[in-house]
Coordinates of N, CA, C and O in Angstrom, one line a residue:
M1 N 25.1 -100.6 32.6 CA 26.1 -100.7 32.7 C 26.8 -99.9 31.6 O 26.1 -99.0 31.2
T2 N 28.0 -99.2 32.1 CA 28.5 -97.8 31.8 C 28.8 -98.4 30.2 O 29.4 -98.7 29.5
N3 N 28.2 -97.4 29.4 CA 29.2 -97.0 28.3 C 30.6 -96.5 27.7 O 30.8 -95.5 28.2
I4 N 31.4 -97.7 27.0 CA 33.0 -96.9 27.3 C 33.0 -96.3 25.6 O 32.6 -97.3 25.0
N5 N 33.6 -95.2 26.1 CA 33.8 -94.3 24.3 C 35.1 -94.6 23.9 O 36.1 -95.3 24.3
S6 N 35.4 -94.7 22.4 CA 36.4 -94.5 22.2 C 37.8 -94.1 22.9 O 39.1 -94.8 22.6
L7 N 37.5 -92.8 23.2 CA 39.0 -92.5 23.7 C 39.1 -93.4 25.2 O 40.2 -94.0 25.3
Q8 N 37.9 -93.6 25.9 CA 38.3 -94.7 27.3 C 39.0 -96.1 26.4 O 39.9 -96.7 27.6
N9 N 38.3 -96.2 26.0 CA 39.1 -97.7 25.3 C 40.3 -97.8 24.5 O 40.9 -98.4 25.0
L10 N 41.2 -96.7 24.1 CA 42.3 -96.1 24.0 C 43.2 -96.5 24.8 O 44.4 -97.0 25.1
I11 N 42.6 -95.8 26.1 CA 43.3 -95.2 27.4 C 43.6 -97.0 27.9 O 44.6 -97.0 28.6
I12 N 42.5 -97.5 27.8 CA 42.5 -99.0 28.3 C 43.4 -99.9 28.1 O 44.1 -100.4 28.4
E13 N 43.3 -99.8 26.7 CA 44.3 -100.3 25.6 C 45.9 -99.9 26.1 O 47.0 -100.8 26.0
G14 N 46.1 -99.1 26.2 CA 47.0 -98.4 26.6 C 47.9 -98.7 27.7 O 49.2 -98.9 28.0
V15 N 46.8 -98.4 28.7 CA 47.1 -99.3 30.2 C 47.7 -100.9 29.8 O 48.6 -101.4 30.7
H16 N 46.3 -101.7 29.4 CA 46.8 -102.9 29.3 C 48.5 -102.9 28.5 O 48.9 -104.1 29.1
D17 N 48.6 -102.3 27.7 CA 50.3 -102.1 27.1 C 51.5 -102.8 27.7 O 52.2 -103.2 27.3
R18 N 51.3 -101.9 28.7 CA 52.0 -102.3 29.4 C 52.4 -102.7 31.5 O 52.6 -102.3 31.6
K19 N 51.0 -103.5 30.9 CA 50.8 -104.3 31.8 C 50.1 -104.1 33.0 O 50.3 -104.3 34.5
G20 N 49.5 -102.9 33.0 CA 49.1 -102.0 34.3 C 47.8 -103.0 34.7 O 46.9 -103.6 33.9
R21 N 47.2 -103.0 35.8 CA 46.5 -104.2 36.5 C 45.2 -103.1 37.6 O 45.4 -101.9 37.4
N22 N 44.7 -103.5 37.4 CA 43.2 -103.3 38.7 C 42.6 -102.3 37.9 O 42.0 -101.1 39.0
V23 N 42.3 -101.8 36.4 CA 41.6 -101.0 35.8 C 40.1 -100.7 35.8 O 39.7 -101.6 36.4
T24 N 39.8 -99.7 36.6 CA 38.3 -99.2 37.0 C 37.9 -98.2 36.3 O 38.9 -96.9 36.3
L25 N 36.8 -97.7 36.0 CA 36.3 -96.7 35.3 C 35.3 -96.4 36.0 O 34.4 -96.8 36.3
V26 N 35.2 -94.9 36.2 CA 34.5 -94.3 36.7 C 33.5 -93.2 36.5 O 34.0 -92.5 36.2
D27 N 32.2 -93.4 36.3 CA 31.3 -92.7 35.7 C 31.0 -91.8 36.5 O 29.7 -92.2 37.1
M28 N 31.1 -90.6 36.2 CA 30.4 -89.1 37.4 C 30.0 -88.7 36.6 O 29.5 -87.4 36.6
S29 N 29.2 -89.0 35.3 CA 28.7 -87.8 34.3 C 27.2 -87.2 34.9 O 26.8 -86.5 34.6
E30 N 26.7 -88.1 36.0 CA 25.9 -87.8 37.0 C 25.9 -87.1 37.5 O 24.4 -86.5 38.2
I31 N 27.4 -86.9 37.9 CA 27.1 -86.1 39.3 C 27.7 -84.3 39.0 O 28.5 -84.4 38.6
E32 N 27.0 -83.8 39.1 CA 27.4 -82.4 38.8 C 28.6 -81.8 39.4 O 29.3 -80.7 38.9
S33 N 28.8 -82.0 40.8 CA 30.2 -81.6 41.4 C 31.3 -82.0 40.9 O 32.1 -81.8 41.2
A34 N 31.3 -83.4 40.0 CA 32.8 -83.8 40.0 C 33.5 -83.1 38.9 O 32.9 -82.1 38.1
A35 N 34.9 -83.2 39.1 CA 36.3 -82.6 38.3 C 36.0 -83.0 36.8 O 36.5 -81.9 35.8
A36 N 35.3 -84.5 36.3 CA 35.7 -85.0 35.1 C 34.4 -85.7 35.1 O 33.8 -86.1 36.2
S37 N 33.8 -85.8 34.1 CA 32.9 -86.8 33.6 C 33.0 -88.2 34.1 O 32.4 -89.1 34.1
H38 N 34.6 -88.7 33.8 CA 35.2 -90.5 33.9 C 36.1 -89.7 34.5 O 37.2 -89.0 34.2
F39 N 36.4 -90.8 35.6 CA 37.9 -91.2 35.4 C 37.8 -92.9 36.1 O 37.6 -93.3 35.3
I40 N 39.7 -92.7 35.0 CA 40.0 -94.4 34.7 C 41.7 -94.7 35.8 O 42.0 -93.5 35.7
I41 N 41.7 -95.7 36.6 CA 42.4 -95.4 37.4 C 42.9 -97.0 37.3 O 42.1 -98.2 36.5
A42 N 44.6 -96.8 36.9 CA 45.0 -98.6 37.2 C 46.3 -98.2 38.0 O 46.2 -97.1 38.8
E43 N 47.0 -99.2 38.0 CA 48.2 -99.1 38.9 C 49.3 -100.0 38.3 O 48.9 -101.0 37.7
G44 N 50.3 -99.9 38.6 CA 51.5 -100.1 38.3 C 52.0 -100.8 39.5 O 51.6 -100.5 40.5
T45 N 52.8 -101.9 39.2 CA 53.6 -102.2 40.9 C 54.9 -101.8 41.5 O 55.3 -102.0 42.6
S46 N 55.0 -101.0 40.3 CA 56.6 -99.9 41.3 C 56.3 -98.5 40.1 O 55.4 -98.7 39.6
T47 N 57.0 -97.5 40.8 CA 57.0 -96.3 40.0 C 57.4 -96.6 38.7 O 57.0 -95.3 37.4
M48 N 58.4 -97.1 38.8 CA 59.1 -97.5 37.1 C 57.8 -97.6 36.1 O 57.7 -97.0 35.2
Q49 N 57.3 -98.7 36.6 CA 56.0 -98.9 36.3 C 54.9 -98.2 35.1 O 54.2 -97.9 34.6
V50 N 54.6 -97.4 37.1 CA 53.8 -96.2 36.7 C 54.1 -95.7 35.7 O 53.1 -95.2 35.1
G51 N 55.2 -95.3 35.5 CA 55.7 -93.7 34.5 C 55.5 -94.6 33.1 O 55.2 -94.3 32.6
A52 N 55.6 -96.0 33.3 CA 56.0 -97.0 31.5 C 54.4 -96.7 31.3 O 54.3 -96.2 29.9
I53 N 53.3 -97.0 31.9 CA 52.0 -97.4 31.8 C 51.5 -95.8 31.4 O 50.9 -95.7 30.7
A54 N 51.7 -94.5 32.3 CA 51.4 -93.1 31.5 C 52.1 -92.9 30.6 O 51.1 -92.3 30.0
D55 N 52.8 -93.1 30.4 CA 53.8 -92.7 28.8 C 53.1 -93.7 27.9 O 53.0 -93.0 26.6
S56 N 52.8 -95.0 28.3 CA 52.5 -95.5 27.2 C 50.7 -95.2 27.0 O 50.4 -95.4 25.8
V57 N 50.2 -95.1 28.1 CA 48.5 -94.1 27.5 C 48.5 -92.9 26.6 O 47.6 -92.7 25.2
R58 N 49.8 -91.9 26.7 CA 49.6 -90.6 26.0 C 50.0 -90.8 24.7 O 50.0 -90.3 23.8
E59 N 51.4 -92.5 24.7 CA 51.2 -92.3 23.2 C 50.5 -93.4 22.4 O 50.4 -93.0 21.2
Y60 N 50.2 -94.1 22.8 CA 49.0 -95.0 22.5 C 48.3 -94.2 22.2 O 47.4 -94.2 21.1
V61 N 47.3 -93.3 22.8 CA 46.0 -92.1 22.5 C 46.5 -91.2 21.2 O 45.7 -91.2 20.5
Q62 N 47.5 -91.0 21.6 CA 48.1 -89.9 20.0 C 48.2 -90.9 19.3 O 48.1 -90.2 18.1
E63 N 49.3 -91.5 18.9 CA 49.0 -92.6 17.9 C 47.8 -92.8 17.3 O 47.8 -92.9 15.9
K64 N 46.9 -93.3 18.4 CA 45.5 -94.2 17.5 C 45.0 -93.3 17.4 O 43.9 -93.3 16.3
S65 N 44.5 -91.8 18.0 CA 43.2 -91.3 17.8 C 44.1 -89.3 17.3 O 43.1 -88.7 16.9
S66 N 45.3 -89.5 17.3 CA 46.0 -88.2 17.6 C 45.8 -86.9 18.7 O 45.5 -85.6 18.6
V67 N 44.7 -87.3 19.9 CA 44.5 -86.9 21.0 C 45.6 -86.7 21.9 O 46.1 -87.7 22.0
K68 N 45.9 -85.5 21.7 CA 47.0 -85.1 23.4 C 46.4 -84.9 24.2 O 45.5 -84.2 24.2
P69 N 47.1 -85.1 25.7 CA 46.5 -84.6 26.8 C 46.5 -83.2 27.2 O 47.6 -82.6 26.8
Y70 N 45.2 -82.5 28.0 CA 45.7 -80.8 28.1 C 46.6 -80.9 29.2 O 47.5 -79.6 28.7
N71 N 47.1 -81.8 29.9 CA 48.2 -82.0 30.8 C 48.3 -83.0 31.7 O 47.5 -83.9 31.5
Y72 N 49.2 -83.6 32.4 CA 49.7 -84.2 32.9 C 50.8 -84.1 34.3 O 51.2 -83.2 34.1
D73 N 50.5 -84.8 35.0 CA 51.2 -84.2 36.6 C 51.7 -85.7 37.6 O 51.1 -86.4 37.0
G74 N 52.8 -85.6 38.3 CA 53.4 -86.8 39.0 C 54.6 -87.6 38.8 O 54.3 -88.9 39.6
Y75 N 55.1 -87.6 37.5 CA 56.3 -88.1 36.9 C 57.6 -87.9 38.1 O 58.1 -88.5 37.8
T76 N 57.5 -86.9 39.0 CA 58.5 -86.5 39.7 C 58.8 -87.5 40.5 O 59.7 -87.8 40.8
N77 N 57.5 -88.0 41.7 CA 57.6 -89.5 42.1 C 57.4 -90.7 41.8 O 57.2 -91.6 42.1
S78 N 56.2 -90.6 40.8 CA 55.9 -91.8 40.0 C 54.6 -92.7 40.9 O 54.4 -93.6 40.5
E79 N 54.4 -91.7 42.1 CA 53.8 -92.9 42.8 C 52.2 -92.4 42.9 O 51.2 -93.5 42.5
W80 N 51.9 -91.5 41.6 CA 50.4 -91.1 41.8 C 50.2 -90.1 40.2 O 51.1 -88.8 40.6
I81 N 50.4 -90.6 38.9 CA 50.2 -89.8 38.1 C 49.2 -89.9 37.2 O 48.0 -90.5 37.1
V82 N 48.7 -88.6 37.1 CA 47.4 -88.2 36.6 C 47.5 -87.4 35.1 O 48.3 -86.6 35.0
I83 N 46.5 -87.8 34.0 CA 46.5 -87.6 32.7 C 45.4 -86.9 32.6 O 44.1 -87.6 32.5
D84 N 45.4 -85.6 31.9 CA 44.2 -84.6 31.6 C 43.7 -84.5 30.3 O 44.2 -84.2 29.5
Y85 N 42.5 -85.8 30.1 CA 41.9 -85.3 28.5 C 40.9 -84.9 28.7 O 39.3 -85.0 28.3
G86 N 40.6 -83.6 29.3 CA 38.9 -83.2 29.5 C 37.8 -84.2 30.4 O 38.1 -83.7 31.7
D87 N 37.1 -84.3 29.8 CA 36.1 -85.2 30.3 C 36.8 -86.7 30.9 O 35.6 -86.7 31.9
T88 N 37.7 -86.9 30.8 CA 38.4 -88.1 31.5 C 39.9 -87.7 32.1 O 40.4 -87.2 31.1
L89 N 39.7 -88.3 33.0 CA 41.2 -87.8 34.0 C 41.2 -89.3 34.2 O 40.7 -90.3 34.9
V90 N 42.8 -90.1 34.0 CA 43.6 -90.9 33.3 C 44.4 -91.0 34.9 O 44.8 -90.3 35.6
H91 N 43.9 -91.7 36.2 CA 45.0 -92.2 37.6 C 45.8 -93.5 37.2 O 45.5 -94.2 37.1
V92 N 47.0 -93.1 37.3 CA 47.9 -94.1 37.5 C 48.9 -94.4 38.5 O 49.7 -93.6 39.3
F93 N 48.7 -95.4 39.8 CA 48.9 -95.2 40.9 C 49.7 -96.7 41.3 O 49.9 -97.3 40.2
V94 N 50.6 -96.5 42.0 CA 51.5 -97.5 43.3 C 50.4 -98.0 44.2 O 49.5 -97.2 44.3
P95 N 50.6 -99.6 44.4 CA 49.0 -99.7 44.7 C 48.8 -99.6 46.2 O 47.7 -98.9 46.6
E96 N 50.2 -99.0 46.8 CA 50.1 -98.5 48.8 C 49.5 -97.1 48.4 O 48.5 -96.6 49.0
A97 N 49.6 -96.1 47.0 CA 48.8 -95.1 46.9 C 47.7 -95.0 46.6 O 46.8 -94.0 47.1
R98 N 47.5 -95.9 45.8 CA 46.0 -96.1 45.4 C 44.9 -96.2 46.6 O 43.5 -95.7 46.9
R99 N 45.5 -97.4 47.4 CA 44.5 -97.3 48.3 C 44.6 -96.2 49.7 O 43.5 -96.1 50.0
R100 N 45.8 -95.6 49.7 CA 45.6 -94.6 50.7 C 44.3 -93.3 50.5 O 43.6 -92.7 50.8
Y101 N 44.6 -93.4 48.8 CA 43.7 -92.1 48.1 C 42.6 -92.4 47.8 O 41.2 -91.9 48.0
N102 N 42.2 -93.8 47.7 CA 40.9 -94.3 47.7 C 40.0 -93.8 46.8 O 38.5 -93.9 47.0
L103 N 40.2 -93.3 45.1 CA 39.3 -92.4 44.9 C 37.8 -93.0 44.3 O 36.9 -92.5 44.2
E104 N 37.7 -94.9 44.3 CA 36.7 -95.0 44.0 C 35.8 -94.9 45.1 O 34.1 -94.8 45.1
E105 N 36.6 -95.2 46.3 CA 35.1 -95.0 47.3 C 34.7 -93.1 47.6 O 33.5 -93.0 48.4
L106 N 35.9 -92.3 47.6 CA 35.5 -90.9 47.1 C 34.4 -90.8 46.3 O 33.7 -89.7 46.7
W107 N 34.3 -91.1 45.4 CA 33.1 -91.5 44.1 C 32.1 -92.4 44.4 O 32.2 -93.1 43.1
S108 N 31.7 -93.0 45.2 CA 31.1 -94.4 45.5 C 30.0 -94.2 44.8 O 29.1 -95.2 44.8
D109 N 29.2 -92.9 44.9 CA 27.9 -92.7 44.1 C 28.4 -92.4 42.8 O 26.8 -92.7 42.1
A110 N 29.3 -92.6 42.0 CA 29.4 -93.0 40.5 C 29.3 -94.4 40.5 O 28.9 -95.6 41.2
V111 N 29.1 -94.9 39.2 CA 29.1 -95.5 37.9 C 30.3 -96.2 38.3 O 31.1 -95.5 37.3
I112 N 30.7 -97.7 38.7 CA 31.9 -98.2 38.6 C 31.4 -99.5 38.3 O 31.3 -100.1 38.6
T113 N 32.7 -99.5 37.3 CA 33.1 -100.8 36.5 C 35.0 -101.1 36.3 O 35.1 -100.3 35.8
E114 N 34.7 -102.3 36.8 CA 36.1 -103.2 37.0 C 36.3 -103.5 35.8 O 35.3 -104.1 35.1
I115 N 37.7 -103.2 34.9 CA 37.8 -103.6 33.7 C 38.5 -105.1 34.0 O 39.6 -105.2 34.2
P116 N 38.8 -106.3 33.6 CA 39.3 -107.0 33.5 C 40.9 -107.1 33.1 O 40.9 -106.6 32.4
D117 N 41.3 -107.5 34.2 CA 43.2 -107.5 34.1 C 43.7 -108.5 32.4 O 42.6 -109.5 32.2
I118 N 44.3 -108.9 31.4 CA 44.9 -109.0 30.8 C 46.3 -109.3 30.6 O 46.9 -109.2 31.3
D119 N 45.9 -111.2 30.9 CA 46.9 -112.0 31.5 C 48.0 -112.3 30.4 O 46.9 -113.1 29.6

């Protein structure tokens, strides 16, 4: 079982705060070639919701822990927004883009944990 740290918990809470769904934690800490130790992947139903989820994550994490992302990108079309917290990258997709890029399959040798949706 993957150990979820406090930053990752805050990110997941920020996703759930805007009704983000299908949250997956990808633990790549044992993979030398990985760009980051962890990915948190989530989706929204529309580009508007993807933007709102990404905003929620940034605001929630900063409010609860004073941590700001190093960078973020993707707001132009909001089909895929990435937020860089150093060793944790947050990816928020619309469903079609998530299927197209399929990060979970790309890193299939990582430890993948599905986070239950909050309904």
